[in-house]
GROMACS .gro file of C-alpha atoms in nm:
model
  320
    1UNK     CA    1   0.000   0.000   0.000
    2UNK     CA    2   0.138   0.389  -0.095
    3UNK     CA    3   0.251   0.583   0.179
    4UNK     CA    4   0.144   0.950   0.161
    5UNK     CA    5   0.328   1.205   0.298
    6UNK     CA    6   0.317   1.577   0.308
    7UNK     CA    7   0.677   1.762   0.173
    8UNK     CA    8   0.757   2.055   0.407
    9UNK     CA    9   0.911   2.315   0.252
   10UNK     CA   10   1.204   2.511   0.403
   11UNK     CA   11   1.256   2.713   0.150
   12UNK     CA   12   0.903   2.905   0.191
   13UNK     CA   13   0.812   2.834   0.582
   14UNK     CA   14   0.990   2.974   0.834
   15UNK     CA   15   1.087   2.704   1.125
   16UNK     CA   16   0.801   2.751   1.374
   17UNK     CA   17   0.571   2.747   1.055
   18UNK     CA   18   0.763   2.429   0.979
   19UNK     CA   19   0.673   2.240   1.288
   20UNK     CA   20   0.297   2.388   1.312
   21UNK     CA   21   0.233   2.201   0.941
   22UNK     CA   22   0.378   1.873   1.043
   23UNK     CA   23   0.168   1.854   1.322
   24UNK     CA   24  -0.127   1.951   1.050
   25UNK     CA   25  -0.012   1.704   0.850
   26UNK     CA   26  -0.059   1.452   1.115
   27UNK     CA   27  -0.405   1.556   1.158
   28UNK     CA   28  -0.523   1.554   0.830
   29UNK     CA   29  -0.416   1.169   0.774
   30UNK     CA   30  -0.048   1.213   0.654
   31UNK     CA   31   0.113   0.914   0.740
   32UNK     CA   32   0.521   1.053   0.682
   33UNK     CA   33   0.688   1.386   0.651
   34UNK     CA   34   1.000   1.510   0.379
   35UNK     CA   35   1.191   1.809   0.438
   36UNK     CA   36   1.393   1.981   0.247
   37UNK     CA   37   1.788   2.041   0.357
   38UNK     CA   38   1.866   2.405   0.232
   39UNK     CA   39   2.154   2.698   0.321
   40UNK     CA   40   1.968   2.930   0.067
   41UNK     CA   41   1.599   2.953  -0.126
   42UNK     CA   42   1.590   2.910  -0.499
   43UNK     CA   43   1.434   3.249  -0.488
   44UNK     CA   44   1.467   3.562  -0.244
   45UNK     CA   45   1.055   3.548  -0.313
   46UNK     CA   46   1.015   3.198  -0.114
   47UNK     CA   47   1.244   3.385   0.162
   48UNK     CA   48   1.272   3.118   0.441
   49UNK     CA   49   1.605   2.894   0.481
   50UNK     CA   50   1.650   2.741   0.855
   51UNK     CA   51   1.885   2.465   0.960
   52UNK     CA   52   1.713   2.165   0.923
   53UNK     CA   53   1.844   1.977   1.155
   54UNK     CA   54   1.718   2.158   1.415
   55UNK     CA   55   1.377   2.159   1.274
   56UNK     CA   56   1.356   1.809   1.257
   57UNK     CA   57   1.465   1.789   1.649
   58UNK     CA   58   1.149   1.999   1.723
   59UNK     CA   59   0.928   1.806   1.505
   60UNK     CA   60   1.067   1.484   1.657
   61UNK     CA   61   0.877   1.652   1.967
   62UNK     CA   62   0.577   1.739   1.827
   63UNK     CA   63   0.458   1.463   1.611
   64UNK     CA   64   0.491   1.090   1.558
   65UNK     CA   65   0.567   1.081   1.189
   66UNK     CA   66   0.851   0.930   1.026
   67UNK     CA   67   1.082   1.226   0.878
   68UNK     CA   68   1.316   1.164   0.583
   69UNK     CA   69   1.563   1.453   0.479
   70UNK     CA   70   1.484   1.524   0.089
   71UNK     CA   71   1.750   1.580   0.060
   72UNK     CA   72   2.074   1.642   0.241
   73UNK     CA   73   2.418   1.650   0.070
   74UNK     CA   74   2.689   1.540   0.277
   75UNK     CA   75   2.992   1.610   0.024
   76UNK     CA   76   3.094   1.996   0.102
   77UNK     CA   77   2.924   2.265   0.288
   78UNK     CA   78   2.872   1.985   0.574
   79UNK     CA   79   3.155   1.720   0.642
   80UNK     CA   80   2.987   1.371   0.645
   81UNK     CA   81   3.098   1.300   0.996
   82UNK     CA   82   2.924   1.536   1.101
   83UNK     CA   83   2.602   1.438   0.888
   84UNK     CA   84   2.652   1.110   1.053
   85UNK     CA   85   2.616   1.260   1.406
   86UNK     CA   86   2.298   1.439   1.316
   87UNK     CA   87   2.145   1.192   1.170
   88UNK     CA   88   2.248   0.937   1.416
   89UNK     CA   89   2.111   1.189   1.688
   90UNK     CA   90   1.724   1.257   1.455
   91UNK     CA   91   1.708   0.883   1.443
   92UNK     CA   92   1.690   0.860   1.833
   93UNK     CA   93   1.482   1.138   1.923
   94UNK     CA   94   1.217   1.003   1.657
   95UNK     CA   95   1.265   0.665   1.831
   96UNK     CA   96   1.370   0.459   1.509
   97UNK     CA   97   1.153   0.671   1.237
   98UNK     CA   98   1.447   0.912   1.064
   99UNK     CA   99   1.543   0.794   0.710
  100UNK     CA  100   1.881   1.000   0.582
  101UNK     CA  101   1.776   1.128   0.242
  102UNK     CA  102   2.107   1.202   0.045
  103UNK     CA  103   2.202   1.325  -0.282
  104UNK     CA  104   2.505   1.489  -0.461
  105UNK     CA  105   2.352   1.885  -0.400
  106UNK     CA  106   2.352   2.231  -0.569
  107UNK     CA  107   2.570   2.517  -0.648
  108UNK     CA  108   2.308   2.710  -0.459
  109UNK     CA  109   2.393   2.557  -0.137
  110UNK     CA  110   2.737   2.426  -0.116
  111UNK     CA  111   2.922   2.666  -0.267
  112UNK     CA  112   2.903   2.927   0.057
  113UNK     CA  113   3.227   2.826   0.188
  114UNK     CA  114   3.428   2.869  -0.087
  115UNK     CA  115   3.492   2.556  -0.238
  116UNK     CA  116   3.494   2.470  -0.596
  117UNK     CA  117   3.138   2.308  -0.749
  118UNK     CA  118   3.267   1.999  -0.866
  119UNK     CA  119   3.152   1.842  -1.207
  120UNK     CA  120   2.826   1.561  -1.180
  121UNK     CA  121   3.078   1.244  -1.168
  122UNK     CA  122   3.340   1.374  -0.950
  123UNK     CA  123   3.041   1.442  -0.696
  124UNK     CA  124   2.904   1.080  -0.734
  125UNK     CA  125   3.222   0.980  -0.623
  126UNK     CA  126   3.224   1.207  -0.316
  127UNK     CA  127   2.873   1.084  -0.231
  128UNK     CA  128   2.933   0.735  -0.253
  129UNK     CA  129   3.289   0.790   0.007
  130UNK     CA  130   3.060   1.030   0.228
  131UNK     CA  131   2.877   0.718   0.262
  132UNK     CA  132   3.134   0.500   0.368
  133UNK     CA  133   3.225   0.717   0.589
  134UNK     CA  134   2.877   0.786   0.738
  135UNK     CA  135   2.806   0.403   0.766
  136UNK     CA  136   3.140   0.358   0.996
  137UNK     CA  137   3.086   0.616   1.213
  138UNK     CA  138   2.748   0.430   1.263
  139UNK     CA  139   2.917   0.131   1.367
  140UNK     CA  140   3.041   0.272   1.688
  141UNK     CA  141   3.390   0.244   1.643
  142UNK     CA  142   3.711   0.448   1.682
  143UNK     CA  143   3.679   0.557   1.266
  144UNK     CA  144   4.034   0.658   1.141
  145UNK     CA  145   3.970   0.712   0.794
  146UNK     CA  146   4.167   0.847   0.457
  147UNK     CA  147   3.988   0.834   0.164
  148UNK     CA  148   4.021   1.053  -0.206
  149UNK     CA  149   3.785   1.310  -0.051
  150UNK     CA  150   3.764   1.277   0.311
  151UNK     CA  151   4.013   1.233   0.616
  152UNK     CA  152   3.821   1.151   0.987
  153UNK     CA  153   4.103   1.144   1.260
  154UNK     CA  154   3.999   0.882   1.559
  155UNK     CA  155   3.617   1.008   1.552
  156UNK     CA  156   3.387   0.775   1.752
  157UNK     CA  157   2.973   0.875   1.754
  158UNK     CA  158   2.905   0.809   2.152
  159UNK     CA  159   2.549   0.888   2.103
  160UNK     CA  160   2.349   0.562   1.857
  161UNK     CA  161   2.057   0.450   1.770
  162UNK     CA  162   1.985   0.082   1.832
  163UNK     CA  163   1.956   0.053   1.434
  164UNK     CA  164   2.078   0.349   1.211
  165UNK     CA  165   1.868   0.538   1.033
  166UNK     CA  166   1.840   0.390   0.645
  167UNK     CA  167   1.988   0.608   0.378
  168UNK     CA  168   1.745   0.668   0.040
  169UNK     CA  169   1.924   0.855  -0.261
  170UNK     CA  170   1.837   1.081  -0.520
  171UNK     CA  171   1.890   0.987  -0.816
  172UNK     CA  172   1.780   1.202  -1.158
  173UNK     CA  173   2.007   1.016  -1.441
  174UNK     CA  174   2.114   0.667  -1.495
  175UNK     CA  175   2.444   0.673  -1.306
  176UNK     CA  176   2.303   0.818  -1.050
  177UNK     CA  177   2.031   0.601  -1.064
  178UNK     CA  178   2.309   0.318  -1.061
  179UNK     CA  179   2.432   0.475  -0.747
  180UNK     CA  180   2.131   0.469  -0.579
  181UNK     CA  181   2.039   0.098  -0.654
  182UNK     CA  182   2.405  -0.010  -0.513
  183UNK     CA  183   2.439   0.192  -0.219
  184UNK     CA  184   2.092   0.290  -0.121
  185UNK     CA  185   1.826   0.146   0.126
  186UNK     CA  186   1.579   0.355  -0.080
  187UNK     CA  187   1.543   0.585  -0.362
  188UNK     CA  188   1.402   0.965  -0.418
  189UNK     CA  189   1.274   1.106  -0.725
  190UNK     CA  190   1.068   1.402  -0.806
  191UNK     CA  191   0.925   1.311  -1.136
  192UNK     CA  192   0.634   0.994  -1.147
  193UNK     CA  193   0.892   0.845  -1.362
  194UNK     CA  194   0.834   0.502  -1.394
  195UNK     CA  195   1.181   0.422  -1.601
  196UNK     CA  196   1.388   0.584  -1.303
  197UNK     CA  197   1.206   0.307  -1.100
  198UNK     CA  198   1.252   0.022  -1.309
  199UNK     CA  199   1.652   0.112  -1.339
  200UNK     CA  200   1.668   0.184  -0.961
  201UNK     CA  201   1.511  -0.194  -0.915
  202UNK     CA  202   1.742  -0.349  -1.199
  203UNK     CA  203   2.082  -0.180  -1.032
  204UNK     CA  204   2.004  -0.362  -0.680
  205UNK     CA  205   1.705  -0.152  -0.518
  206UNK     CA  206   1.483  -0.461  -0.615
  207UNK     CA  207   1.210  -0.456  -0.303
  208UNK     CA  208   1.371  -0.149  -0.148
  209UNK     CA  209   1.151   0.140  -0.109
  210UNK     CA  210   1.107   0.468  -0.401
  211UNK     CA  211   0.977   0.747  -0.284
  212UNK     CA  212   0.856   1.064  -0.459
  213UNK     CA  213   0.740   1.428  -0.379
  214UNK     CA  214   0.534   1.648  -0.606
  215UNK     CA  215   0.418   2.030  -0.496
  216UNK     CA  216   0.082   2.140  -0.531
  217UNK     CA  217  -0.121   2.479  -0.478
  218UNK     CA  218  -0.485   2.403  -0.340
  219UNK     CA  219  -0.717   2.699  -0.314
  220UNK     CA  220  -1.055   2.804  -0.432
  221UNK     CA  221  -0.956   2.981  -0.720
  222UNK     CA  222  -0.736   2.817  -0.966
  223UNK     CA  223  -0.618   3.148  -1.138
  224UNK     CA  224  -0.517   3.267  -0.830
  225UNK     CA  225  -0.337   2.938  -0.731
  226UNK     CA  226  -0.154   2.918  -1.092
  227UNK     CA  227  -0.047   3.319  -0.962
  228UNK     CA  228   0.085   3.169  -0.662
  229UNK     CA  229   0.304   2.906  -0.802
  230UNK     CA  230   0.401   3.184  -1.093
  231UNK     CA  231   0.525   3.404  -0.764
  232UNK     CA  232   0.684   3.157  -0.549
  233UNK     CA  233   0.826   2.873  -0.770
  234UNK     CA  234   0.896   2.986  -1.109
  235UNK     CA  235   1.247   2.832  -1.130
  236UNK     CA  236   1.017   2.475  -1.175
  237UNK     CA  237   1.004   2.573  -1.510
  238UNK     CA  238   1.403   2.628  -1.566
  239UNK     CA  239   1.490   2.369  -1.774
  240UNK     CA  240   1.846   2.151  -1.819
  241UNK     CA  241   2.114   2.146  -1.540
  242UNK     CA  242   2.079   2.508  -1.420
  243UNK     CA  243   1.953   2.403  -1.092
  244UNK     CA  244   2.318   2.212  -1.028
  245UNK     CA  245   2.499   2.475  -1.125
  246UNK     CA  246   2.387   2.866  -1.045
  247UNK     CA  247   2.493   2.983  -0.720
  248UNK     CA  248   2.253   3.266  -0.576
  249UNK     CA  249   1.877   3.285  -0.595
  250UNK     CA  250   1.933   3.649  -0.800
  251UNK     CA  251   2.071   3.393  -1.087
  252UNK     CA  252   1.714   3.202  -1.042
  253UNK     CA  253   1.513   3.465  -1.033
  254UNK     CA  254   1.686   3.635  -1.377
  255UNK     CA  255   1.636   3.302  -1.546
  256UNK     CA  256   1.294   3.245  -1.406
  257UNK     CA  257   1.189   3.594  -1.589
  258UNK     CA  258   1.143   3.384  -1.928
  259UNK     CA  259   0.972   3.115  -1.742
  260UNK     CA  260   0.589   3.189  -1.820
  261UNK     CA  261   0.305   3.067  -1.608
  262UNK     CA  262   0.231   2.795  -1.804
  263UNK     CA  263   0.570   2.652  -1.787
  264UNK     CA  264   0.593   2.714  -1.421
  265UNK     CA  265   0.218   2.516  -1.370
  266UNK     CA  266   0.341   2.270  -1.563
  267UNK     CA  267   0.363   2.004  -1.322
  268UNK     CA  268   0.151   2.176  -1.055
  269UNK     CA  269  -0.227   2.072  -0.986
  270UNK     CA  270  -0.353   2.434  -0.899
  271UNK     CA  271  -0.655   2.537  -0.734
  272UNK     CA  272  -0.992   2.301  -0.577
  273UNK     CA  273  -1.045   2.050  -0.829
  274UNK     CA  274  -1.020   1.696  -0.604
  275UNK     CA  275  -0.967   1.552  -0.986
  276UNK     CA  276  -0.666   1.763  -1.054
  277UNK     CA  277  -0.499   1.655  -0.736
  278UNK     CA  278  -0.610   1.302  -0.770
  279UNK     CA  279  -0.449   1.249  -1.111
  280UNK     CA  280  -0.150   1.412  -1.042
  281UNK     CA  281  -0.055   1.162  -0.715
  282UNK     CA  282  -0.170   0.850  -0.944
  283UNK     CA  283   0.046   0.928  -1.195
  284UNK     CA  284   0.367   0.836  -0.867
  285UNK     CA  285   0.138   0.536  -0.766
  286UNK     CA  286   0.122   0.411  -1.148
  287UNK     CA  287   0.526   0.479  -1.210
  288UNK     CA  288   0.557   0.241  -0.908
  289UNK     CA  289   0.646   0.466  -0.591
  290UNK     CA  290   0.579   0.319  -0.276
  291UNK     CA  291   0.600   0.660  -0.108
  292UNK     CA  292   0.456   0.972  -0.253
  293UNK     CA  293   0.525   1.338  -0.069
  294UNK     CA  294   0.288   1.635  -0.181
  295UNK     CA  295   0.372   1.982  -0.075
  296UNK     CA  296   0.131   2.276  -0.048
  297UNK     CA  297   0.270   2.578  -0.214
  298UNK     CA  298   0.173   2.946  -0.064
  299UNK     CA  299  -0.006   3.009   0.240
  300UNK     CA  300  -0.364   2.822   0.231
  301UNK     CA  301  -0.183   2.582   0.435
  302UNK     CA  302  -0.559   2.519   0.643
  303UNK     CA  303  -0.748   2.479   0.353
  304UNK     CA  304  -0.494   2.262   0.227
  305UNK     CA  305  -0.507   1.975   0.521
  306UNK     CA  306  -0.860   2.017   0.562
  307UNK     CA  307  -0.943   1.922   0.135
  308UNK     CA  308  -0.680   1.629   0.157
  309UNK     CA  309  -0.840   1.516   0.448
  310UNK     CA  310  -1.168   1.539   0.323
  311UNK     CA  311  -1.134   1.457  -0.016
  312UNK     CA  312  -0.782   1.332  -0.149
  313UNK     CA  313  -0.653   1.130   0.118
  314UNK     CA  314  -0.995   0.908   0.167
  315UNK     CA  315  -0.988   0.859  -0.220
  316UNK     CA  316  -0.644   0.793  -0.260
  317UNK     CA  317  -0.632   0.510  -0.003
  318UNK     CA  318  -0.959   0.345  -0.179
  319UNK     CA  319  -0.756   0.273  -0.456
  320UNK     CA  320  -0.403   0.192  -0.312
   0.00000   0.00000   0.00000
């Protein structure tokens, strides 16, 4: 049966907002929460950007939802030793429910302290050794550790879960994908792309768990909600590997002036159709995600929970 799970954004909530919507989410019938891992918005518009690690230690407090990261990159603008600690520390305050959602980043993020953005395969390469590294500090051990990337000097996590947390990966082209399948306990997409599934399964994810996230703009008018979207996330609509590569949300926001509403709605089930919403989620469920994550773009966030509730969730379930 599909998990559904609401995607909070940290890129548009600020972290008290944050923390209020997951427990929202837990009333409405959400059954998981995502949350995105960000230094910086796409967009000075969406204006929000806390540390997400201590977000997750307050929702760990306030609901009982399982919380994946979607997703963290634990290559340069956070050491993975430390990643390991954090995570390590999330999956015992949420009492076994943290999953580590990795992938290899942006520009936009990890370029703050002044270290060069790597090309795509060199940071595959850096993932996949963050991960070794991550997965020994897990152990318990006294982790001495030289690799290409990374050096840990006698580093021991005191602090453990009794299991650690599983790791999912992103995974957008087929080495990636590759990646994901070998290394992975899971898989994240953001596209109901059913041949990134079948590859993830064929490279060694067979029976491990592919999750999904899709954003959405409920509200009672759909011009209005395609405005919203427009506003908030026009860089949707910026095609090729510009989203890898720019480094401030000014660069975002110059390319997102060619990026028309239509483009930008694309993808987006606006406004109070039940149908529109409906299809959209199917289309994960049909590509063959076991997890799908919808997030509520703009500030209807009540109206939001209350037609899922009511009239998505109920529907969605029938069928799954």
């Amino acid at each position: 049966m599909t998990t559904f799970g609401y995607f909070l954004s940290s890129e548009e909530h600020d972290p008290k907002e944050l923390v209020r919507q997951a427990k929202l989410a837990e009333e409405a019938g959400f059954e998981a929460l995502w949350i995105s891992d960000h230094f910086h918005p796409w967009l000075d518009e969406q204006g929000e950007s806390s540390f997400v690690w201590s977000v997750i230690g307050a929702i760990s407090q306030a609901t009982s939802l399982p919380v994946t990261t979607a997703v963290t990159c634990p290559i340069i603008r956070v050491h993975p030793a430390i990643i390991a600690q954090a995570a390590a520390t999330a999956q015992i305050l949420l009492d076994g429910r943290f999953r580590l959602g990795v992938g290899t980043g942006e520009a936009l993020n990890e370029h703050i302290l002044g270290d060069q953005w790597p090309p795509a395969e060199e940071r595959q390469r850096m993932l996949e050794e963050a991960l070794d590294v991550i997965r020994e500090l897990w152990t318990g051990e006294l982790v001495t550790y030289r690799g290409e990337f990374y050096e840990v000097d006698t580093a021991r996590l005191y602090s453990l879960p009794d299991r650690p947390p599983p790791i999912y990966i992103s995974g957008f082209g087929p080495k990636s994908v590759e990646l994901a399948g070998r290394l992975g306990d899971g898989y994240i997409h953001t596209a109901p792309a059913a041949d990134m599934v079948e590859a993830f399964h064929k490279a060694g994810g067979e029976g491990k768990p592919c999750a999904a996230g899709l954003k959405v703009c409920w509200a009672h008018d759909e011009a209005e909600a395609r405005k919203t979207v427009h506003r908030l996330w026009p860089n949707q609509g910026i095609p090729g590997e510009a989203a890898q590569l720019l480094p401030l949300p000014r660069h975002f926001e110059q390319l997102s002036q060619l990026v028309t509403e239509e483009a930008a709605t694309q993808s987006t089930p606006c406004g109070p159709s039940p149908e529109a919403h409906l299809s959209a989620i199917r289309e994960y469920v049909d590509a063959g995600f076991d997890e799908v994550y919808i997030s509520q773009i703009g500030t209807e966030q009540e109206g939001f929970f209350e037609f899922y509730s009511t009239q998505i969730l109920p529907r969605l379930r029938e069928r799954s």
